[in-house]
mmCIF file of C-alpha atoms and ligand atoms in Angstrom:
data_model
loop_
_atom_site.group_PDB
_atom_site.id
_atom_site.type_symbol
_atom_site.label_atom_id
_atom_site.label_comp_id
_atom_site.label_asym_id
_atom_site.label_seq_id
_atom_site.Cartn_x
_atom_site.Cartn_y
_atom_site.Cartn_z
ATOM 1 C CA UNK A 1 91.727 177.691 -108.516
ATOM 2 C CA UNK A 2 90.895 179.517 -105.307
ATOM 3 C CA UNK A 3 93.004 177.096 -103.347
ATOM 4 C CA UNK A 4 95.922 177.607 -105.705
ATOM 5 C CA UNK A 5 95.634 181.367 -105.329
ATOM 6 C CA UNK A 6 95.737 181.084 -101.554
ATOM 7 C CA UNK A 7 98.847 178.955 -101.632
ATOM 8 C CA UNK A 8 100.535 181.339 -104.047
ATOM 9 C CA UNK A 9 99.650 184.316 -101.878
ATOM 10 C CA UNK A 10 101.186 182.638 -98.856
ATOM 11 C CA UNK A 11 104.303 181.645 -100.758
ATOM 12 C CA UNK A 12 104.615 185.183 -102.088
ATOM 13 C CA UNK A 13 104.298 186.628 -98.630
ATOM 14 C CA UNK A 14 106.927 184.271 -97.310
ATOM 15 C CA UNK A 15 109.306 185.194 -100.100
ATOM 16 C CA UNK A 16 108.790 188.906 -99.417
ATOM 17 C CA UNK A 17 109.286 188.358 -95.715
ATOM 18 C CA UNK A 18 112.462 186.362 -96.256
ATOM 19 C CA UNK A 19 114.077 188.976 -98.466
ATOM 20 C CA UNK A 20 112.926 191.848 -96.229
ATOM 21 C CA UNK A 21 114.500 190.152 -93.249
ATOM 22 C CA UNK A 22 117.770 189.695 -95.084
ATOM 23 C CA UNK A 23 118.048 192.994 -96.937
ATOM 24 C CA UNK A 24 118.932 196.391 -95.578
ATOM 25 C CA UNK A 25 121.989 195.530 -93.482
ATOM 26 C CA UNK A 26 123.607 198.893 -94.284
ATOM 27 C CA UNK A 27 120.522 200.795 -93.072
ATOM 28 C CA UNK A 28 120.290 198.613 -89.995
ATOM 29 C CA UNK A 29 123.952 199.200 -89.157
ATOM 30 C CA UNK A 30 123.535 202.964 -89.664
ATOM 31 C CA UNK A 31 120.428 202.989 -87.453
ATOM 32 C CA UNK A 32 122.170 200.969 -84.746
ATOM 33 C CA UNK A 33 125.182 203.291 -84.893
ATOM 34 C CA UNK A 34 127.487 200.299 -84.548
ATOM 35 C CA UNK A 35 128.883 197.546 -86.766
ATOM 36 C CA UNK A 36 128.807 194.008 -85.357
ATOM 37 C CA UNK A 37 131.924 192.266 -86.610
ATOM 38 C CA UNK A 38 132.524 188.520 -86.160
ATOM 39 C CA UNK A 39 136.249 188.113 -85.531
ATOM 40 C CA UNK A 40 138.805 185.620 -84.295
ATOM 41 C CA UNK A 41 139.619 186.070 -80.627
ATOM 42 C CA UNK A 42 142.777 184.012 -80.461
ATOM 43 C CA UNK A 43 144.836 184.722 -83.528
ATOM 44 C CA UNK A 44 147.675 187.263 -83.311
ATOM 45 C CA UNK A 45 147.931 189.328 -86.489
ATOM 46 C CA UNK A 46 144.318 188.670 -87.527
ATOM 47 C CA UNK A 47 142.053 189.082 -84.516
ATOM 48 C CA UNK A 48 143.014 189.255 -80.865
ATOM 49 C CA UNK A 49 142.021 191.509 -77.971
ATOM 50 C CA UNK A 50 144.721 192.554 -75.476
ATOM 51 C CA UNK A 51 144.257 192.481 -71.693
ATOM 52 C CA UNK A 52 142.464 195.867 -71.826
ATOM 53 C CA UNK A 53 140.082 194.575 -74.502
ATOM 54 C CA UNK A 54 141.693 196.538 -77.374
ATOM 55 C CA UNK A 55 141.348 194.451 -80.504
ATOM 56 C CA UNK A 56 144.092 194.263 -83.139
ATOM 57 C CA UNK A 57 144.649 192.423 -86.415
ATOM 58 C CA UNK A 58 144.261 192.509 -90.179
ATOM 59 C CA UNK A 59 140.608 191.375 -90.003
ATOM 60 C CA UNK A 60 139.975 193.728 -87.083
ATOM 61 C CA UNK A 61 141.309 196.656 -89.123
ATOM 62 C CA UNK A 62 139.114 195.562 -92.012
ATOM 63 C CA UNK A 63 136.037 196.005 -89.797
ATOM 64 C CA UNK A 64 137.424 199.341 -88.569
ATOM 65 C CA UNK A 65 137.779 200.408 -92.223
ATOM 66 C CA UNK A 66 134.117 199.505 -92.800
ATOM 67 C CA UNK A 67 133.117 201.556 -89.742
ATOM 68 C CA UNK A 68 135.277 204.438 -90.988
ATOM 69 C CA UNK A 69 133.508 204.325 -94.365
ATOM 70 C CA UNK A 70 130.035 204.147 -92.792
ATOM 71 C CA UNK A 71 130.361 206.327 -89.681
ATOM 72 C CA UNK A 72 133.581 208.311 -90.168
ATOM 73 C CA UNK A 73 134.596 206.611 -86.911
ATOM 74 C CA UNK A 74 136.701 203.408 -86.874
ATOM 75 C CA UNK A 75 135.729 202.706 -83.276
ATOM 76 C CA UNK A 76 132.046 202.137 -83.931
ATOM 77 C CA UNK A 77 132.599 198.372 -84.093
ATOM 78 C CA UNK A 78 131.581 195.699 -81.635
ATOM 79 C CA UNK A 79 133.877 192.710 -82.055
ATOM 80 C CA UNK A 80 132.384 189.287 -81.367
ATOM 81 C CA UNK A 81 134.932 186.486 -80.860
ATOM 82 C CA UNK A 82 133.884 183.388 -82.809
ATOM 83 C CA UNK A 83 135.308 179.874 -82.941
ATOM 84 C CA UNK A 84 135.817 178.109 -86.259
ATOM 85 C CA UNK A 85 132.738 176.013 -85.565
ATOM 86 C CA UNK A 86 130.348 178.807 -84.550
ATOM 87 C CA UNK A 87 131.327 181.497 -87.028
ATOM 88 C CA UNK A 88 128.855 180.740 -89.839
ATOM 89 C CA UNK A 89 125.790 180.373 -87.597
ATOM 90 C CA UNK A 90 126.610 183.736 -86.030
ATOM 91 C CA UNK A 91 126.529 185.363 -89.470
ATOM 92 C CA UNK A 92 123.465 183.444 -90.717
ATOM 93 C CA UNK A 93 121.438 184.347 -87.622
ATOM 94 C CA UNK A 94 122.295 188.043 -87.881
ATOM 95 C CA UNK A 95 124.317 188.142 -84.647
ATOM 96 C CA UNK A 96 127.063 189.754 -86.723
ATOM 97 C CA UNK A 97 126.805 191.899 -89.863
ATOM 98 C CA UNK A 98 130.058 190.664 -91.333
ATOM 99 C CA UNK A 99 132.418 187.792 -90.599
ATOM 100 C CA UNK A 100 136.077 188.827 -90.846
ATOM 101 C CA UNK A 101 137.774 185.834 -89.272
ATOM 102 C CA UNK A 102 140.493 184.249 -91.409
ATOM 103 C CA UNK A 103 137.800 182.395 -93.323
ATOM 104 C CA UNK A 104 138.573 180.583 -96.562
ATOM 105 C CA UNK A 105 136.349 181.377 -99.535
ATOM 106 C CA UNK A 106 135.054 178.024 -100.869
ATOM 107 C CA UNK A 107 132.182 176.922 -103.098
ATOM 108 C CA UNK A 108 130.245 175.135 -100.355
ATOM 109 C CA UNK A 109 130.368 178.106 -97.997
ATOM 110 C CA UNK A 110 128.549 180.047 -100.709
ATOM 111 C CA UNK A 111 126.332 177.342 -102.227
ATOM 112 C CA UNK A 112 125.457 175.460 -99.041
ATOM 113 C CA UNK A 113 125.665 177.999 -96.241
ATOM 114 C CA UNK A 114 123.900 180.866 -98.025
ATOM 115 C CA UNK A 115 126.832 183.207 -97.554
ATOM 116 C CA UNK A 116 129.077 185.197 -99.881
ATOM 117 C CA UNK A 117 132.826 185.647 -99.744
ATOM 118 C CA UNK A 118 133.400 189.319 -100.621
ATOM 119 C CA UNK A 119 137.056 189.944 -101.570
ATOM 120 C CA UNK A 120 140.300 188.249 -100.573
ATOM 121 C CA UNK A 121 142.039 190.226 -97.828
ATOM 122 C CA UNK A 122 144.800 187.620 -97.377
ATOM 123 C CA UNK A 123 145.964 184.860 -99.731
ATOM 124 C CA UNK A 124 146.978 182.002 -97.467
ATOM 125 C CA UNK A 125 147.775 178.289 -97.774
ATOM 126 C CA UNK A 126 148.001 175.399 -95.325
ATOM 127 C CA UNK A 127 151.300 174.252 -93.808
ATOM 128 C CA UNK A 128 152.760 172.208 -90.951
ATOM 129 C CA UNK A 129 154.853 172.995 -87.877
ATOM 130 C CA UNK A 130 156.990 170.376 -86.104
ATOM 131 C CA UNK A 131 159.528 170.291 -83.313
ATOM 132 C CA UNK A 132 163.081 170.685 -84.608
ATOM 133 C CA UNK A 133 164.194 167.601 -82.687
ATOM 134 C CA UNK A 134 161.958 165.503 -84.925
ATOM 135 C CA UNK A 135 164.689 166.190 -87.497
ATOM 136 C CA UNK A 136 162.520 166.307 -90.587
ATOM 137 C CA UNK A 137 162.748 168.823 -93.408
ATOM 138 C CA UNK A 138 159.670 168.024 -95.466
ATOM 139 C CA UNK A 139 155.984 167.233 -94.908
ATOM 140 C CA UNK A 140 156.520 164.116 -97.049
ATOM 141 C CA UNK A 141 158.410 162.670 -94.068
ATOM 142 C CA UNK A 142 155.274 162.797 -91.874
ATOM 143 C CA UNK A 143 154.137 159.264 -92.815
ATOM 144 C CA UNK A 144 152.552 157.689 -89.714
ATOM 145 C CA UNK A 145 152.601 160.972 -87.794
ATOM 146 C CA UNK A 146 149.979 162.152 -85.317
ATOM 147 C CA UNK A 147 148.770 165.601 -86.364
ATOM 148 C CA UNK A 148 146.785 168.067 -84.227
ATOM 149 C CA UNK A 149 144.118 170.022 -86.132
ATOM 150 C CA UNK A 150 141.175 172.303 -85.378
ATOM 151 C CA UNK A 151 137.565 171.254 -86.026
ATOM 152 C CA UNK A 152 135.211 173.065 -88.369
ATOM 153 C CA UNK A 153 137.977 174.243 -90.682
ATOM 154 C CA UNK A 154 139.049 173.622 -94.259
ATOM 155 C CA UNK A 155 142.256 172.412 -92.609
ATOM 156 C CA UNK A 156 140.814 169.066 -91.518
ATOM 157 C CA UNK A 157 139.866 168.034 -95.050
ATOM 158 C CA UNK A 158 143.104 169.255 -96.677
ATOM 159 C CA UNK A 159 145.093 167.270 -94.135
ATOM 160 C CA UNK A 160 143.293 164.035 -94.954
ATOM 161 C CA UNK A 161 143.583 164.721 -98.715
ATOM 162 C CA UNK A 162 147.304 165.409 -98.546
ATOM 163 C CA UNK A 163 148.092 162.226 -96.646
ATOM 164 C CA UNK A 164 145.855 160.148 -98.917
ATOM 165 C CA UNK A 165 147.289 161.659 -102.093
ATOM 166 C CA UNK A 166 150.824 160.911 -100.948
ATOM 167 C CA UNK A 167 149.905 157.422 -99.654
ATOM 168 C CA UNK A 168 150.901 158.321 -96.116
ATOM 169 C CA UNK A 169 149.353 157.055 -92.861
ATOM 170 C CA UNK A 170 147.622 159.738 -90.778
ATOM 171 C CA UNK A 171 146.497 159.864 -87.172
ATOM 172 C CA UNK A 172 144.687 163.155 -86.718
ATOM 173 C CA UNK A 173 143.500 164.501 -83.370
ATOM 174 C CA UNK A 174 140.878 167.277 -83.571
ATOM 175 C CA UNK A 175 140.146 170.105 -81.144
ATOM 176 C CA UNK A 176 137.443 172.738 -80.963
ATOM 177 C CA UNK A 177 139.696 175.742 -80.337
ATOM 178 C CA UNK A 178 143.116 176.831 -81.488
ATOM 179 C CA UNK A 179 144.498 177.028 -77.965
ATOM 180 C CA UNK A 180 143.388 173.448 -77.241
ATOM 181 C CA UNK A 181 145.060 172.180 -80.408
ATOM 182 C CA UNK A 182 148.248 174.127 -79.692
ATOM 183 C CA UNK A 183 148.296 172.971 -76.075
ATOM 184 C CA UNK A 184 148.090 169.352 -77.220
ATOM 185 C CA UNK A 185 150.847 169.848 -79.812
ATOM 186 C CA UNK A 186 153.120 171.533 -77.299
ATOM 187 C CA UNK A 187 152.557 168.848 -74.676
ATOM 188 C CA UNK A 188 153.826 166.275 -77.176
ATOM 189 C CA UNK A 189 150.471 164.633 -77.942
ATOM 190 C CA UNK A 190 151.046 165.235 -81.679
ATOM 191 C CA UNK A 191 154.139 165.237 -83.872
ATOM 192 C CA UNK A 192 152.856 168.129 -85.949
ATOM 193 C CA UNK A 193 150.260 170.886 -85.916
ATOM 194 C CA UNK A 194 148.648 172.018 -89.153
ATOM 195 C CA UNK A 195 146.734 175.133 -90.147
ATOM 196 C CA UNK A 196 146.926 178.128 -92.507
ATOM 197 C CA UNK A 197 150.582 179.247 -92.795
ATOM 198 C CA UNK A 198 149.674 182.655 -91.317
ATOM 199 C CA UNK A 199 148.219 180.810 -88.330
ATOM 200 C CA UNK A 200 151.426 178.809 -87.927
ATOM 201 C CA UNK A 201 153.517 181.999 -87.696
ATOM 202 C CA UNK A 202 150.994 183.524 -85.317
ATOM 203 C CA UNK A 203 150.810 180.394 -83.160
ATOM 204 C CA UNK A 204 154.578 180.031 -82.935
ATOM 205 C CA UNK A 205 154.669 183.421 -81.192
ATOM 206 C CA UNK A 206 152.618 181.947 -78.367
ATOM 207 C CA UNK A 207 154.998 179.024 -77.756
ATOM 208 C CA UNK A 208 157.266 178.966 -74.710
ATOM 209 C CA UNK A 209 160.283 178.308 -76.977
ATOM 210 C CA UNK A 210 159.382 179.375 -80.544
ATOM 211 C CA UNK A 211 162.855 178.520 -81.857
ATOM 212 C CA UNK A 212 162.408 174.841 -80.990
ATOM 213 C CA UNK A 213 159.872 174.534 -83.820
ATOM 214 C CA UNK A 214 160.120 174.784 -87.599
ATOM 215 C CA UNK A 215 157.527 175.429 -90.262
ATOM 216 C CA UNK A 216 157.911 172.901 -93.081
ATOM 217 C CA UNK A 217 158.220 174.289 -96.622
ATOM 218 C CA UNK A 218 155.167 172.594 -98.217
ATOM 219 C CA UNK A 219 151.993 174.605 -98.730
ATOM 220 C CA UNK A 220 149.295 172.001 -99.369
ATOM 221 C CA UNK A 221 146.226 174.093 -100.233
ATOM 222 C CA UNK A 222 144.809 177.397 -101.420
ATOM 223 C CA UNK A 223 143.236 179.395 -98.586
ATOM 224 C CA UNK A 224 141.952 182.677 -99.948
ATOM 225 C CA UNK A 225 140.729 184.387 -96.770
ATOM 226 C CA UNK A 226 137.820 186.766 -97.189
ATOM 227 C CA UNK A 227 135.249 188.669 -95.154
ATOM 228 C CA UNK A 228 131.816 187.003 -95.550
ATOM 229 C CA UNK A 229 128.253 188.380 -95.643
ATOM 230 C CA UNK A 230 124.783 186.805 -95.895
ATOM 231 C CA UNK A 231 123.314 186.257 -99.330
ATOM 232 C CA UNK A 232 120.291 188.319 -100.428
ATOM 233 C CA UNK A 233 121.649 191.777 -99.637
ATOM 234 C CA UNK A 234 123.638 193.037 -102.623
ATOM 235 C CA UNK A 235 123.995 196.552 -101.275
ATOM 236 C CA UNK A 236 125.780 195.292 -98.174
ATOM 237 C CA UNK A 237 127.865 192.859 -100.213
ATOM 238 C CA UNK A 238 128.983 195.831 -102.341
ATOM 239 C CA UNK A 239 129.910 197.952 -99.338
ATOM 240 C CA UNK A 240 131.995 195.183 -97.769
ATOM 241 C CA UNK A 241 133.653 194.099 -101.017
ATOM 242 C CA UNK A 242 134.499 197.649 -102.139
ATOM 243 C CA UNK A 243 135.949 198.550 -98.765
ATOM 244 C CA UNK A 244 138.609 195.904 -99.346
ATOM 245 C CA UNK A 245 139.106 197.031 -102.951
ATOM 246 C CA UNK A 246 139.353 200.671 -101.831
ATOM 247 C CA UNK A 247 142.199 199.804 -99.464
ATOM 248 C CA UNK A 248 144.064 198.074 -102.308
ATOM 249 C CA UNK A 249 143.435 200.910 -104.758
ATOM 250 C CA UNK A 250 144.672 203.455 -102.207
ATOM 251 C CA UNK A 251 147.916 201.509 -101.897
ATOM 252 C CA UNK A 252 148.216 201.243 -105.678
ATOM 253 C CA UNK A 253 147.732 205.010 -106.015
ATOM 254 C CA UNK A 254 150.219 205.790 -103.238
ATOM 255 C CA UNK A 255 147.538 207.267 -100.986
ATOM 256 C CA UNK A 256 148.592 206.773 -97.358
ATOM 257 C CA UNK A 257 147.343 207.732 -93.907
ATOM 258 C CA UNK A 258 150.078 210.369 -93.790
ATOM 259 C CA UNK A 259 149.579 211.941 -97.247
ATOM 260 C CA UNK A 260 145.833 211.572 -97.847
ATOM 261 C CA UNK A 261 145.129 215.254 -97.103
ATOM 262 C CA UNK A 262 147.847 216.277 -99.563
ATOM 263 C CA UNK A 263 146.408 213.866 -102.135
ATOM 264 C CA UNK A 264 143.071 215.702 -102.035
ATOM 265 C CA UNK A 265 144.848 218.350 -104.147
ATOM 266 C CA UNK A 266 146.109 215.818 -106.709
ATOM 267 C CA UNK A 267 145.368 216.443 -110.387
ATOM 268 C CA UNK A 268 145.490 212.694 -111.172
ATOM 269 C CA UNK A 269 141.975 211.801 -112.451
ATOM 270 C CA UNK A 270 141.976 208.384 -110.766
ATOM 271 C CA UNK A 271 142.980 209.815 -107.392
ATOM 272 C CA UNK A 272 140.278 212.476 -107.790
ATOM 273 C CA UNK A 273 137.665 209.759 -108.361
ATOM 274 C CA UNK A 274 138.921 207.590 -105.522
ATOM 275 C CA UNK A 275 138.988 210.440 -102.999
ATOM 276 C CA UNK A 276 135.559 211.726 -104.048
ATOM 277 C CA UNK A 277 136.662 215.001 -105.623
ATOM 278 C CA UNK A 278 135.137 213.856 -108.925
ATOM 279 C CA UNK A 279 132.063 211.649 -109.356
ATOM 280 C CA UNK A 280 129.671 210.146 -106.836
ATOM 281 C CA UNK A 281 131.057 206.639 -106.438
ATOM 282 C CA UNK A 282 130.618 206.605 -102.662
ATOM 283 C CA UNK A 283 126.964 207.653 -102.895
ATOM 284 C CA UNK A 284 126.348 204.870 -105.415
ATOM 285 C CA UNK A 285 127.371 202.420 -102.693
ATOM 286 C CA UNK A 286 125.083 204.009 -100.103
ATOM 287 C CA UNK A 287 128.020 205.787 -98.471
ATOM 288 C CA UNK A 288 129.404 209.320 -98.819
ATOM 289 C CA UNK A 289 131.714 210.925 -101.409
ATOM 290 C CA UNK A 290 134.670 210.810 -99.025
ATOM 291 C CA UNK A 291 134.350 207.102 -98.080
ATOM 292 C CA UNK A 292 137.853 206.177 -99.270
ATOM 293 C CA UNK A 293 139.342 209.310 -97.691
ATOM 294 C CA UNK A 294 137.817 208.186 -94.383
ATOM 295 C CA UNK A 295 139.144 204.637 -94.693
ATOM 296 C CA UNK A 296 142.703 205.730 -95.454
ATOM 297 C CA UNK A 297 142.792 208.666 -93.019
ATOM 298 C CA UNK A 298 141.392 206.676 -90.104
ATOM 299 C CA UNK A 299 142.755 203.174 -90.776
ATOM 300 C CA UNK A 300 145.250 203.159 -93.687
ATOM 301 C CA UNK A 301 145.709 201.608 -97.108
ATOM 302 C CA UNK A 302 146.053 197.812 -97.509
ATOM 303 C CA UNK A 303 149.868 197.841 -97.394
ATOM 304 C CA UNK A 304 149.895 199.898 -94.206
ATOM 305 C CA UNK A 305 147.358 197.614 -92.549
ATOM 306 C CA UNK A 306 149.276 194.512 -93.706
ATOM 307 C CA UNK A 307 152.673 195.736 -92.438
ATOM 308 C CA UNK A 308 151.326 196.887 -89.088
ATOM 309 C CA UNK A 309 149.450 193.653 -88.299
ATOM 310 C CA UNK A 310 151.301 190.775 -89.938
ATOM 311 C CA UNK A 311 154.268 192.299 -91.809
ATOM 312 C CA UNK A 312 157.516 193.967 -90.888
ATOM 313 C CA UNK A 313 155.943 196.273 -88.298
ATOM 314 C CA UNK A 314 154.527 193.279 -86.400
ATOM 315 C CA UNK A 315 156.058 190.398 -84.438
ATOM 316 C CA UNK A 316 154.929 187.979 -87.213
ATOM 317 C CA UNK A 317 157.157 189.525 -89.917
ATOM 318 C CA UNK A 318 155.331 187.773 -92.773
ATOM 319 C CA UNK A 319 156.567 188.776 -96.250
ATOM 320 C CA UNK A 320 154.023 190.286 -98.646
ATOM 321 C CA UNK A 321 154.471 187.308 -101.018
ATOM 322 C CA UNK A 322 151.188 186.566 -102.829
ATOM 323 C CA UNK A 323 149.654 189.496 -100.962
ATOM 324 C CA UNK A 324 151.834 192.055 -102.726
ATOM 325 C CA UNK A 325 149.994 194.170 -105.285
ATOM 326 C CA UNK A 326 149.837 192.755 -108.819
ATOM 327 C CA UNK A 327 152.133 195.624 -109.845
ATOM 328 C CA UNK A 328 154.768 194.372 -107.371
ATOM 329 C CA UNK A 329 154.840 190.653 -108.126
ATOM 330 C CA UNK A 330 151.859 189.594 -106.026
ATOM 331 C CA UNK A 331 148.238 188.750 -106.899
ATOM 332 C CA UNK A 332 146.354 191.430 -104.956
ATOM 333 C CA UNK A 333 144.343 193.130 -107.683
ATOM 334 C CA UNK A 334 141.245 195.315 -107.277
ATOM 335 C CA UNK A 335 138.804 196.289 -110.025
ATOM 336 C CA UNK A 336 138.720 200.052 -110.529
ATOM 337 C CA UNK A 337 136.523 202.649 -108.826
ATOM 338 C CA UNK A 338 134.775 204.310 -111.751
HETATM 339 N N1 GSH B 401 140.987 179.346 -93.074
HETATM 340 C C1 GSH B 401 140.491 178.122 -92.508
HETATM 341 C C2 GSH B 401 140.939 177.938 -91.064
HETATM 342 C C3 GSH B 401 140.378 178.980 -90.147
HETATM 343 C C4 GSH B 401 140.640 178.735 -88.655
HETATM 344 O O1 GSH B 401 139.688 178.690 -87.865
HETATM 345 N N2 GSH B 401 141.902 178.594 -88.260
HETATM 346 C C5 GSH B 401 142.238 178.329 -86.892
HETATM 347 C C6 GSH B 401 143.719 178.058 -86.761
HETATM 348 S S1 GSH B 401 144.770 179.378 -87.302
HETATM 349 C C7 GSH B 401 141.848 179.497 -85.998
HETATM 350 O O2 GSH B 401 141.790 180.626 -86.426
HETATM 351 N N3 GSH B 401 141.585 179.229 -84.726
HETATM 352 C C8 GSH B 401 141.292 180.240 -83.746
HETATM 353 C C9 GSH B 401 140.151 179.872 -82.850
HETATM 354 O O3 GSH B 401 139.335 179.018 -83.208
HETATM 355 O O4 GSH B 401 140.025 180.482 -81.795
HETATM 356 C C10 GSH B 401 138.979 178.056 -92.598
HETATM 357 O O5 GSH B 401 138.352 179.033 -93.006
HETATM 358 O O6 GSH B 401 138.400 177.024 -92.266
#
């Protein structure tokens, strides 16, 4: 009996220790005065620093929105460039507080890696790019092709599945970084390069002659990209998830960077709740009443962030497509703030 008690006490202590070590990310971030954000470092439109070290992208702006909500300052973010392979360890070990790096939300990344996808900030799907002189119009014509692909991604598995399902022969060549894979594709080592469609548009911008390449029409997978957090800290999960939802709701309600001050005077009950005039929804999250005001004023609503980074205001010129609001023919839909 005594022995059993001792073992239980130790197990209990371990359990307490484990949850204490994992909980409290919001408090830790506030105390540190800085958010550590795991980002891509090579992907135009999503996460890329310029020569002066100024980061830009949809995921980058997501972390800035989080910093705006927490600190009322979108610049209190340290961006950490992560490869596909290293990204999950960096989050698990606590090197970053959040991983916003074009990462697909899948069951195994939750069930096996101990992480949570929070909310989809970009609905993507995998495609192929080939040189125009290959003279093919469909991915179904890639039988026997050599395809360049990046390691540690959902992309590798989808590629193998697609070829197997269509009874096509595949020779895949894998690389650790995007630039290595693209370099190999451009040097002619592969007939095609495959990744998320957004990544294909972004990568084509880096090519010496972008017009010599075409993106094939097939989308072979679902890639819902989401910021990730560690499991065991629901408060932090809520803050990250509702930051994305807040940006969508602001767009839905027509609250923009330019008109947010005007909107503070709105008599619309939903807008009053969202902007913190009525209720204490921000405080419930561990933030302040004006958390959504801060996000929109300092960073923008989802549509503004989309257009500036990957849409019509960017070199990528990606259409809203699935990422349009549900009220505009897309599937971006946020639960309500109330
Ligand atoms: N969404 C996929 C793919 C993510 C991914 O890493 N894509 C590549 C190709 S677009 C990338 O971002 N590479 C940049 C790098 O590793 O520096 C996943 O979560 O596994």
